[in-house]
Amino acid sequence: MNQLFHLLWLFPLLISCSGAYFGEEKRFNQFVQKEFDERIQKHPELSTVLGLSSGKSQWNDLSESFLRAQYETAETNLKKLSEFDVSAFSQRSQLSRKIFKLLMEEKKNSFDFRFHHYIVNPLFGRQSRVTAFLINMHTIENIQDAKDYITRVRGIKDNFAQVTSRLQASAKRGIVPPRFIFSRVEGNIRSLLKGYPVGSEGDHVLVRDFNKKISALNLSPVKKKKLNEELEQALLKFYKPAYEHLLATWLELQAKSKNDVGVWSQPDGQKYYAFLLRKRTTTDLTPEDIYQLGLKEVQRLHLEIEQLKSKLNFNGSLLDFFNHFRNSRKFYHRNREVYITKSNTAISEIKKELPKFFKNLPKYPVIVKRVESFREKTTGGGFYQPPAVEGSRPGIFYVNLYRMSERPKYALKALTFHETLPGHHLQISTALSLKSLPQFQRYARFTAFTEGWALYAERLAGEMGFYTTEYDQFGALSYELMRACRLVVDTGLHYKKWSRDRAIGYLIRNSDVSYDSAVRSVERYIVNPGQATAYMIGFLKILELRELAKKTLGDKFDIKEFHHQVLKNGALPLTVLEENIRAWLKTS
């Protein structure tokens, strides 16, 4: 009787605590959702990427005042975040809070380096990005979508005015891209000024894209003609002057450029690089730590390739072995359609085996697509574009087939698995499908996690039995070796003050890449400092945690459960991922 009385007395308190618990957590979820919704409204390009309808006629604001407002918003959000009673949170909300805090701190800290970023560059610069965005992201399903497309074409003029303002503001502070970049970008801009109505040589790429998209609409020929005429006027009166003004500004800045290529040569360049490494790797590794790790990993992979060389009965040095693959045409694809077909075949084959290794598989489809001609000369060898959340656009693996001499047969599978399944497409699509997580968390990107996972996926594909020949195995090892070389080259360029030629030479001596590919790779590391270090660092951490799980669980280790634990919270900083895996192992 006394025990029952005690429980009855305690019951209202339990209800009260439970109410506080869920009330505080609900308030937090509402807070982060409101912040996410506001971010979507302020970033119309992100809205389009996600497949949403808001802001479909607008471009992102690139002005200094907007960047300052973003900084102030991050400060405000951090202050509001500190007001929540974390003790009332579930483990999942505590994790969400930790991730949100890291993202806001990163946004706040990046403000000091807002002039350091090369907003115009050969790889992913604004000059090609807006045109590519219209082609690849702006869908046209009705007449309003078509009008929004035209409005966006008109808006490029104002958007590029902000770009030139940013370029000039950076130059005033002594931050100008390295000299070699200028000719690359100039060629890219001039290629986008070709085609009717802005130039000669056929129709402009946007005219072709627009015509293709509206041809699928149920519109009368008169309406289609009127829309085409409106697009042509927008290209002539807004697009063309925007690109011409950007080109003129770019050529003026060239006189201020230098031959130094590392960010160490910029004002506060060392601080900027340290910031980028923390951001990209989500660790506290120093540039020297990363450089030494790179040397160690290159040595390890050289030894593994030496063993493979012996299996193939190849007589000669390791450099001879690399040259054997580099210089023999039999190892390279010549037919672009065949390359895409084989990539699709690799995806179809590995997809059948995924249920043996993963608990939950994404429902989003993935396709292989060639990089567009106007940007294939300067962009990377391959990259992934996530699907639209509501399913209107699949995940896309873009492969650059401009130089077939850079597309070896033996590396096709490794590249395909990296970008699609079980790599980027699987990881990112899985995150997008995690409906129980706050939206901001499903869309969060931490480079070391996402790229580390994709490199891990290359290794996993081998463990799944998909590298059936020594040449496939060499392709996977050569790709892993390239990521190890990146640790050395990236820190070499931006920390040890290497020249561009020295970095190119290092890649040629220590890997199988062609000279042209080495040039493009080094130029990528120059314009995007620190990003290349994320792959190997994330990969090694995931492998380390898998070995820890195997050792801890012994016969109870289940690869499907391990992958579930890694992927179930979306992309994470590596430090947080390790905390989560160790906590899981304690309760397993």
XYZ file of C-alpha atoms in Angstrom, residues 32-496:
465
model
C 16.781 24.452 -36.292
C 13.933 23.917 -38.753
C 13.196 27.644 -38.793
C 16.879 28.357 -39.430
C 16.920 25.816 -42.264
C 13.769 27.268 -43.844
C 15.245 30.771 -43.677
C 18.467 29.519 -45.246
C 16.490 28.024 -48.134
C 14.707 31.339 -48.651
C 18.022 33.207 -48.678
C 19.748 30.694 -50.988
C 17.452 30.152 -53.996
C 20.045 28.030 -55.776
C 20.037 25.591 -52.869
C 16.249 25.504 -53.058
C 16.464 24.478 -56.717
C 19.128 21.862 -55.986
C 16.803 20.335 -53.403
C 13.968 20.282 -55.926
C 11.896 22.965 -54.200
C 9.895 25.617 -56.054
C 10.804 28.680 -53.988
C 13.144 31.264 -55.503
C 13.278 29.518 -58.855
C 13.733 32.804 -60.724
C 16.576 34.079 -58.520
C 20.307 33.680 -57.925
C 22.137 33.626 -54.602
C 23.118 36.995 -53.170
C 26.921 37.264 -53.355
C 27.275 40.778 -51.940
C 29.472 41.841 -49.040
C 26.417 42.981 -47.111
C 24.836 39.547 -47.455
C 27.997 37.819 -46.219
C 28.052 40.121 -43.216
C 24.401 39.374 -42.497
C 25.195 35.646 -42.652
C 27.974 36.159 -40.124
C 25.609 38.001 -37.786
C 22.986 35.282 -38.195
C 25.540 32.636 -37.218
C 26.465 34.650 -34.118
C 22.797 35.004 -33.166
C 22.134 31.303 -33.707
C 25.070 30.323 -31.499
C 23.757 32.572 -28.760
C 20.255 31.075 -29.033
C 21.712 27.590 -29.065
C 23.402 28.147 -25.720
C 20.019 28.889 -24.129
C 18.671 25.336 -24.537
C 18.750 22.903 -21.623
C 20.800 20.103 -23.179
C 20.099 17.782 -20.236
C 16.504 17.605 -21.478
C 17.595 16.350 -24.915
C 17.547 12.806 -26.232
C 20.859 11.440 -27.542
C 19.747 12.116 -31.098
C 18.960 15.767 -30.354
C 22.231 16.169 -28.474
C 23.999 14.960 -31.601
C 21.961 17.311 -33.795
C 22.812 20.219 -31.501
C 26.509 19.382 -31.683
C 26.446 19.298 -35.482
C 24.422 22.501 -35.748
C 26.869 24.259 -33.414
C 29.852 23.150 -35.513
C 28.189 24.363 -38.702
C 27.402 27.778 -37.213
C 30.941 28.131 -35.845
C 32.353 27.271 -39.259
C 30.109 29.847 -40.937
C 31.107 32.480 -38.399
C 34.833 31.736 -38.666
C 34.776 31.732 -42.455
C 33.780 35.401 -42.522
C 37.354 36.524 -41.841
C 38.435 34.757 -45.035
C 35.588 35.883 -47.304
C 38.023 37.578 -49.704
C 40.440 34.629 -49.945
C 38.206 32.311 -51.962
C 38.731 32.354 -55.751
C 35.138 33.000 -56.793
C 36.255 32.791 -60.434
C 38.418 29.778 -61.250
C 38.740 27.085 -63.937
C 37.320 24.247 -61.853
C 34.064 25.443 -60.272
C 34.097 29.185 -60.865
C 30.998 31.330 -61.043
C 31.625 32.018 -64.741
C 30.715 28.445 -65.712
C 28.638 27.531 -62.691
C 25.572 29.633 -63.531
C 25.294 28.238 -67.055
C 25.819 24.683 -65.826
C 23.248 25.308 -63.097
C 20.563 26.310 -65.593
C 21.248 23.236 -67.706
C 21.539 20.658 -64.933
C 19.410 22.004 -62.092
C 16.662 24.210 -63.496
C 13.908 21.851 -64.583
C 11.042 23.085 -66.763
C 7.759 21.316 -66.110
C 5.365 24.166 -66.917
C 5.279 27.605 -68.481
C 6.129 29.344 -65.175
C 9.325 27.279 -64.884
C 10.235 28.444 -68.402
C 9.631 32.080 -67.475
C 11.712 31.624 -64.308
C 14.531 30.235 -66.475
C 14.453 33.364 -68.620
C 14.332 35.600 -65.529
C 17.412 33.831 -64.202
C 19.224 34.447 -67.490
C 18.413 38.157 -67.107
C 19.583 38.046 -63.501
C 23.082 36.903 -64.452
C 23.995 40.513 -65.213
C 23.344 41.705 -61.652
C 24.828 38.531 -60.209
C 28.054 38.999 -62.156
C 28.197 42.629 -60.991
C 28.510 41.169 -57.484
C 31.170 38.744 -58.731
C 33.294 41.536 -60.222
C 32.848 43.536 -57.026
C 34.158 40.564 -55.039
C 37.111 40.147 -57.406
C 38.053 43.804 -57.044
C 37.614 43.779 -53.254
C 39.942 40.757 -53.012
C 42.497 42.397 -55.306
C 42.574 45.520 -53.105
C 43.635 43.240 -50.252
C 46.385 41.639 -52.320
C 44.436 38.457 -53.091
C 44.555 37.641 -56.799
C 44.529 34.157 -58.370
C 47.870 32.797 -59.636
C 48.870 33.899 -63.127
C 48.347 30.563 -64.904
C 44.652 30.560 -63.956
C 43.855 33.615 -66.063
C 44.241 31.986 -69.476
C 42.153 28.986 -68.358
C 39.263 31.177 -67.225
C 39.524 33.470 -70.247
C 39.099 30.473 -72.541
C 36.128 29.278 -70.501
C 34.384 32.667 -70.680
C 34.997 33.016 -74.402
C 33.516 29.557 -75.002
C 30.330 30.736 -73.283
C 30.129 33.703 -75.641
C 29.761 31.409 -78.637
C 26.523 30.490 -80.363
C 23.420 32.383 -81.434
C 22.349 34.955 -80.341
C 25.484 36.027 -78.433
C 28.007 34.818 -81.011
C 28.609 32.540 -83.964
C 29.108 28.758 -84.349
C 25.582 27.409 -84.050
C 23.136 27.902 -81.181
C 24.219 28.884 -77.696
C 24.239 26.045 -75.119
C 21.348 27.682 -73.240
C 19.285 28.012 -76.406
C 19.744 24.294 -77.048
C 18.951 23.417 -73.428
C 15.869 25.642 -73.273
C 14.494 24.336 -76.580
C 14.936 20.753 -75.439
C 13.147 21.403 -72.148
C 10.157 23.339 -73.500
C 9.697 20.868 -76.354
C 8.395 18.424 -73.745
C 5.664 20.876 -72.649
C 2.168 20.807 -74.056
C 2.355 24.296 -75.529
C 1.281 25.691 -78.856
C 3.988 26.482 -81.437
C 3.148 30.185 -81.002
C 3.801 30.090 -77.229
C 7.024 28.130 -77.700
C 8.224 30.620 -80.278
C 7.438 33.528 -77.955
C 9.367 31.890 -75.084
C 12.349 31.289 -77.368
C 12.316 34.906 -78.483
C 12.228 36.065 -74.835
C 15.207 33.839 -74.015
C 17.155 35.168 -77.006
C 16.541 38.750 -75.884
C 17.637 37.884 -72.346
C 20.847 36.333 -73.673
C 21.546 39.288 -75.924
C 20.712 42.121 -73.491
C 21.769 40.609 -70.152
C 23.821 37.422 -70.499
C 26.244 38.678 -73.148
C 27.011 42.040 -71.459
C 27.466 40.229 -68.135
C 30.083 37.880 -69.551
C 31.799 40.613 -71.530
C 32.088 42.803 -68.421
C 33.378 39.888 -66.363
C 35.965 39.118 -69.036
C 37.133 42.754 -69.143
C 37.464 42.852 -65.348
C 39.302 39.527 -65.366
C 41.823 40.697 -67.966
C 42.478 43.882 -65.970
C 43.231 41.841 -62.841
C 45.749 39.696 -64.684
C 48.365 42.443 -64.401
C 48.241 42.052 -60.600
C 48.731 38.290 -60.638
C 51.871 36.473 -59.483
C 53.557 33.186 -60.265
C 53.298 32.024 -56.634
C 50.535 29.433 -56.441
C 50.126 28.556 -52.746
C 47.802 30.441 -50.404
C 50.844 31.030 -48.184
C 51.586 33.965 -50.508
C 48.283 35.677 -49.662
C 47.810 38.043 -46.709
C 47.053 35.810 -43.687
C 47.536 32.857 -46.017
C 48.868 30.533 -43.317
C 45.870 31.233 -41.078
C 43.552 30.693 -44.033
C 45.120 27.327 -44.868
C 44.951 26.192 -41.235
C 41.254 27.127 -41.222
C 40.653 25.198 -44.437
C 42.374 22.078 -43.125
C 40.252 22.108 -39.980
C 37.146 22.601 -42.094
C 37.976 19.936 -44.668
C 39.375 17.241 -42.382
C 37.293 18.016 -39.250
C 40.445 17.273 -37.241
C 43.215 19.265 -35.573
C 45.931 17.799 -37.805
C 48.584 20.362 -38.704
C 49.928 20.823 -42.240
C 53.111 19.014 -41.152
C 51.065 16.124 -39.715
C 49.224 15.776 -43.014
C 52.401 16.030 -45.082
C 54.091 13.261 -43.080
C 50.963 11.101 -43.207
C 50.973 11.477 -46.973
C 54.583 10.343 -47.269
C 53.798 7.315 -45.092
C 50.728 6.326 -47.116
C 52.517 6.777 -50.444
C 55.244 4.428 -49.220
C 52.666 1.840 -48.087
C 50.857 1.883 -51.407
C 54.085 1.720 -53.388
C 54.890 -1.525 -51.556
C 51.436 -2.944 -52.363
C 51.827 -2.023 -56.029
C 55.293 -3.611 -56.056
C 53.660 -6.896 -55.005
C 51.092 -6.570 -57.793
C 53.892 -5.799 -60.232
C 55.533 -9.100 -59.301
C 52.260 -10.963 -59.893
C 52.155 -9.496 -63.397
C 55.786 -10.565 -63.962
C 56.781 -7.032 -64.863
C 60.528 -6.431 -64.970
C 61.559 -2.885 -64.206
C 61.286 -0.185 -61.585
C 58.073 1.129 -60.096
C 58.378 4.236 -62.276
C 58.780 1.944 -65.298
C 55.590 0.197 -64.217
C 53.740 3.515 -63.981
C 55.062 4.552 -67.397
C 53.936 1.213 -68.828
C 50.340 2.079 -67.949
C 50.724 5.763 -68.685
C 52.120 5.374 -72.194
C 50.307 2.365 -73.635
C 47.118 3.193 -75.528
C 45.729 -0.308 -74.962
C 44.959 0.642 -71.366
C 42.732 3.590 -72.307
C 39.201 3.892 -73.601
C 38.698 5.496 -76.979
C 34.927 5.332 -77.396
C 32.979 7.655 -75.109
C 29.701 5.785 -75.398
C 31.420 2.530 -74.490
C 32.830 4.171 -71.372
C 29.383 5.306 -70.232
C 27.886 1.887 -71.013
C 30.547 0.112 -68.962
C 30.010 2.507 -66.062
C 26.299 1.749 -66.120
C 27.049 -1.979 -66.228
C 29.313 -1.687 -63.180
C 26.540 0.128 -61.291
C 23.937 -2.500 -62.215
C 26.189 -5.360 -61.144
C 27.217 -3.987 -57.772
C 23.661 -2.872 -56.980
C 22.590 -6.532 -56.850
C 25.124 -7.282 -54.103
C 24.488 -4.273 -51.868
C 21.815 -5.962 -49.680
C 24.542 -8.264 -48.360
C 26.466 -5.277 -47.006
C 23.849 -2.636 -46.158
C 20.665 -2.624 -44.091
C 18.912 0.235 -45.857
C 19.396 1.136 -49.491
C 18.429 4.462 -51.110
C 15.423 4.581 -53.406
C 16.836 7.359 -55.586
C 18.124 6.287 -59.031
C 21.537 7.324 -60.352
C 22.605 7.950 -63.955
C 25.912 8.508 -65.749
C 26.237 11.674 -67.807
C 29.037 13.290 -69.767
C 30.326 16.697 -68.616
C 29.111 19.457 -70.956
C 31.476 20.681 -73.665
C 31.664 24.262 -72.374
C 33.288 23.200 -69.112
C 34.968 19.870 -69.871
C 38.341 21.446 -70.707
C 38.823 22.824 -67.208
C 36.737 20.762 -64.803
C 37.685 17.554 -62.963
C 37.642 13.964 -64.182
C 34.415 12.999 -62.451
C 31.991 14.297 -59.852
C 28.598 13.565 -58.343
C 25.424 15.631 -58.162
C 22.816 14.566 -55.562
C 19.201 13.880 -56.537
C 16.312 16.233 -55.900
C 14.698 15.233 -52.626
C 11.178 14.806 -54.039
C 12.551 12.652 -56.878
C 12.273 14.960 -59.908
C 15.987 14.602 -60.653
C 18.155 11.479 -60.160
C 21.624 11.413 -58.709
C 24.107 12.081 -61.519
C 27.658 10.848 -61.980
C 29.315 13.322 -64.339
C 32.322 11.870 -66.127
C 34.701 14.094 -68.055
C 35.385 12.466 -71.420
C 37.158 15.402 -73.052
C 40.538 13.633 -72.973
C 40.053 9.881 -73.314
C 43.791 9.533 -72.650
C 42.919 10.343 -69.015
C 40.248 7.622 -68.715
C 42.093 4.327 -68.147
C 40.135 1.102 -68.530
C 41.633 -0.337 -65.355
C 40.316 2.540 -63.187
C 36.766 2.744 -64.585
C 35.246 0.567 -61.884
C 36.972 2.344 -59.000
C 35.859 5.769 -60.243
C 32.304 4.582 -60.871
C 31.986 2.949 -57.445
C 33.413 6.088 -55.805
C 30.873 8.394 -57.384
C 27.801 6.130 -57.343
C 27.331 2.826 -55.474
C 28.432 2.149 -52.804
C 30.063 5.610 -52.771
C 28.636 9.122 -52.956
C 25.205 8.197 -54.259
C 24.592 5.590 -51.595
C 25.857 7.740 -48.716
C 24.201 11.014 -49.721
C 20.922 9.404 -50.810
C 20.817 7.504 -47.529
C 21.240 10.779 -45.631
C 18.469 12.439 -47.649
C 16.163 9.546 -46.740
C 16.645 9.879 -42.955
C 13.278 11.475 -42.231
C 13.738 11.226 -38.460
C 16.668 13.682 -38.589
C 16.297 17.470 -38.769
C 16.491 18.668 -42.361
C 19.707 20.620 -41.850
C 21.407 17.423 -40.703
C 20.255 15.375 -43.693
C 21.782 17.933 -46.033
C 24.964 18.593 -44.041
C 28.227 17.981 -45.884
C 31.503 17.278 -44.101
C 34.152 16.701 -46.749
C 36.283 14.222 -44.785
C 33.223 12.064 -44.151
C 31.690 12.191 -47.643
C 34.963 11.821 -49.556
C 36.386 9.419 -46.985
C 33.302 7.241 -47.403
C 33.595 7.320 -51.209
C 37.233 6.205 -51.030
C 36.219 3.530 -48.524
C 33.566 2.443 -51.040
C 36.314 1.830 -53.603
C 38.058 -0.469 -51.139
C 34.764 -2.130 -50.169
C 33.972 -2.899 -53.819
C 37.181 -4.917 -53.946
C 36.191 -6.787 -50.804
C 32.833 -7.482 -52.454
C 34.695 -9.179 -55.326
C 34.313 -6.587 -58.075
C 37.973 -6.180 -59.004
C 38.259 -9.460 -60.826
C 41.625 -8.940 -62.573
C 45.044 -7.690 -61.532
C 44.382 -4.666 -63.718
C 41.193 -3.808 -61.813
C 43.169 -4.214 -58.593
C 45.847 -1.891 -59.913
C 43.150 0.641 -60.836
C 41.837 0.644 -57.260
C 45.348 0.876 -55.797
C 46.310 3.647 -58.212
C 43.279 5.692 -57.160
C 44.071 5.158 -53.494
C 47.680 6.136 -54.212
C 46.514 9.340 -55.878
C 44.644 10.293 -52.683
C 47.801 9.662 -50.647
C 49.831 11.801 -53.068
C 47.282 14.576 -52.584
C 48.191 14.833 -48.905
C 51.779 15.523 -49.903
C 51.042 17.810 -52.843
C 48.332 19.928 -51.197
C 50.472 20.660 -48.143
C 53.497 20.975 -50.412
C 51.823 23.745 -52.401
C 50.173 25.663 -49.586
C 52.472 25.009 -46.630
C 55.919 24.105 -47.945
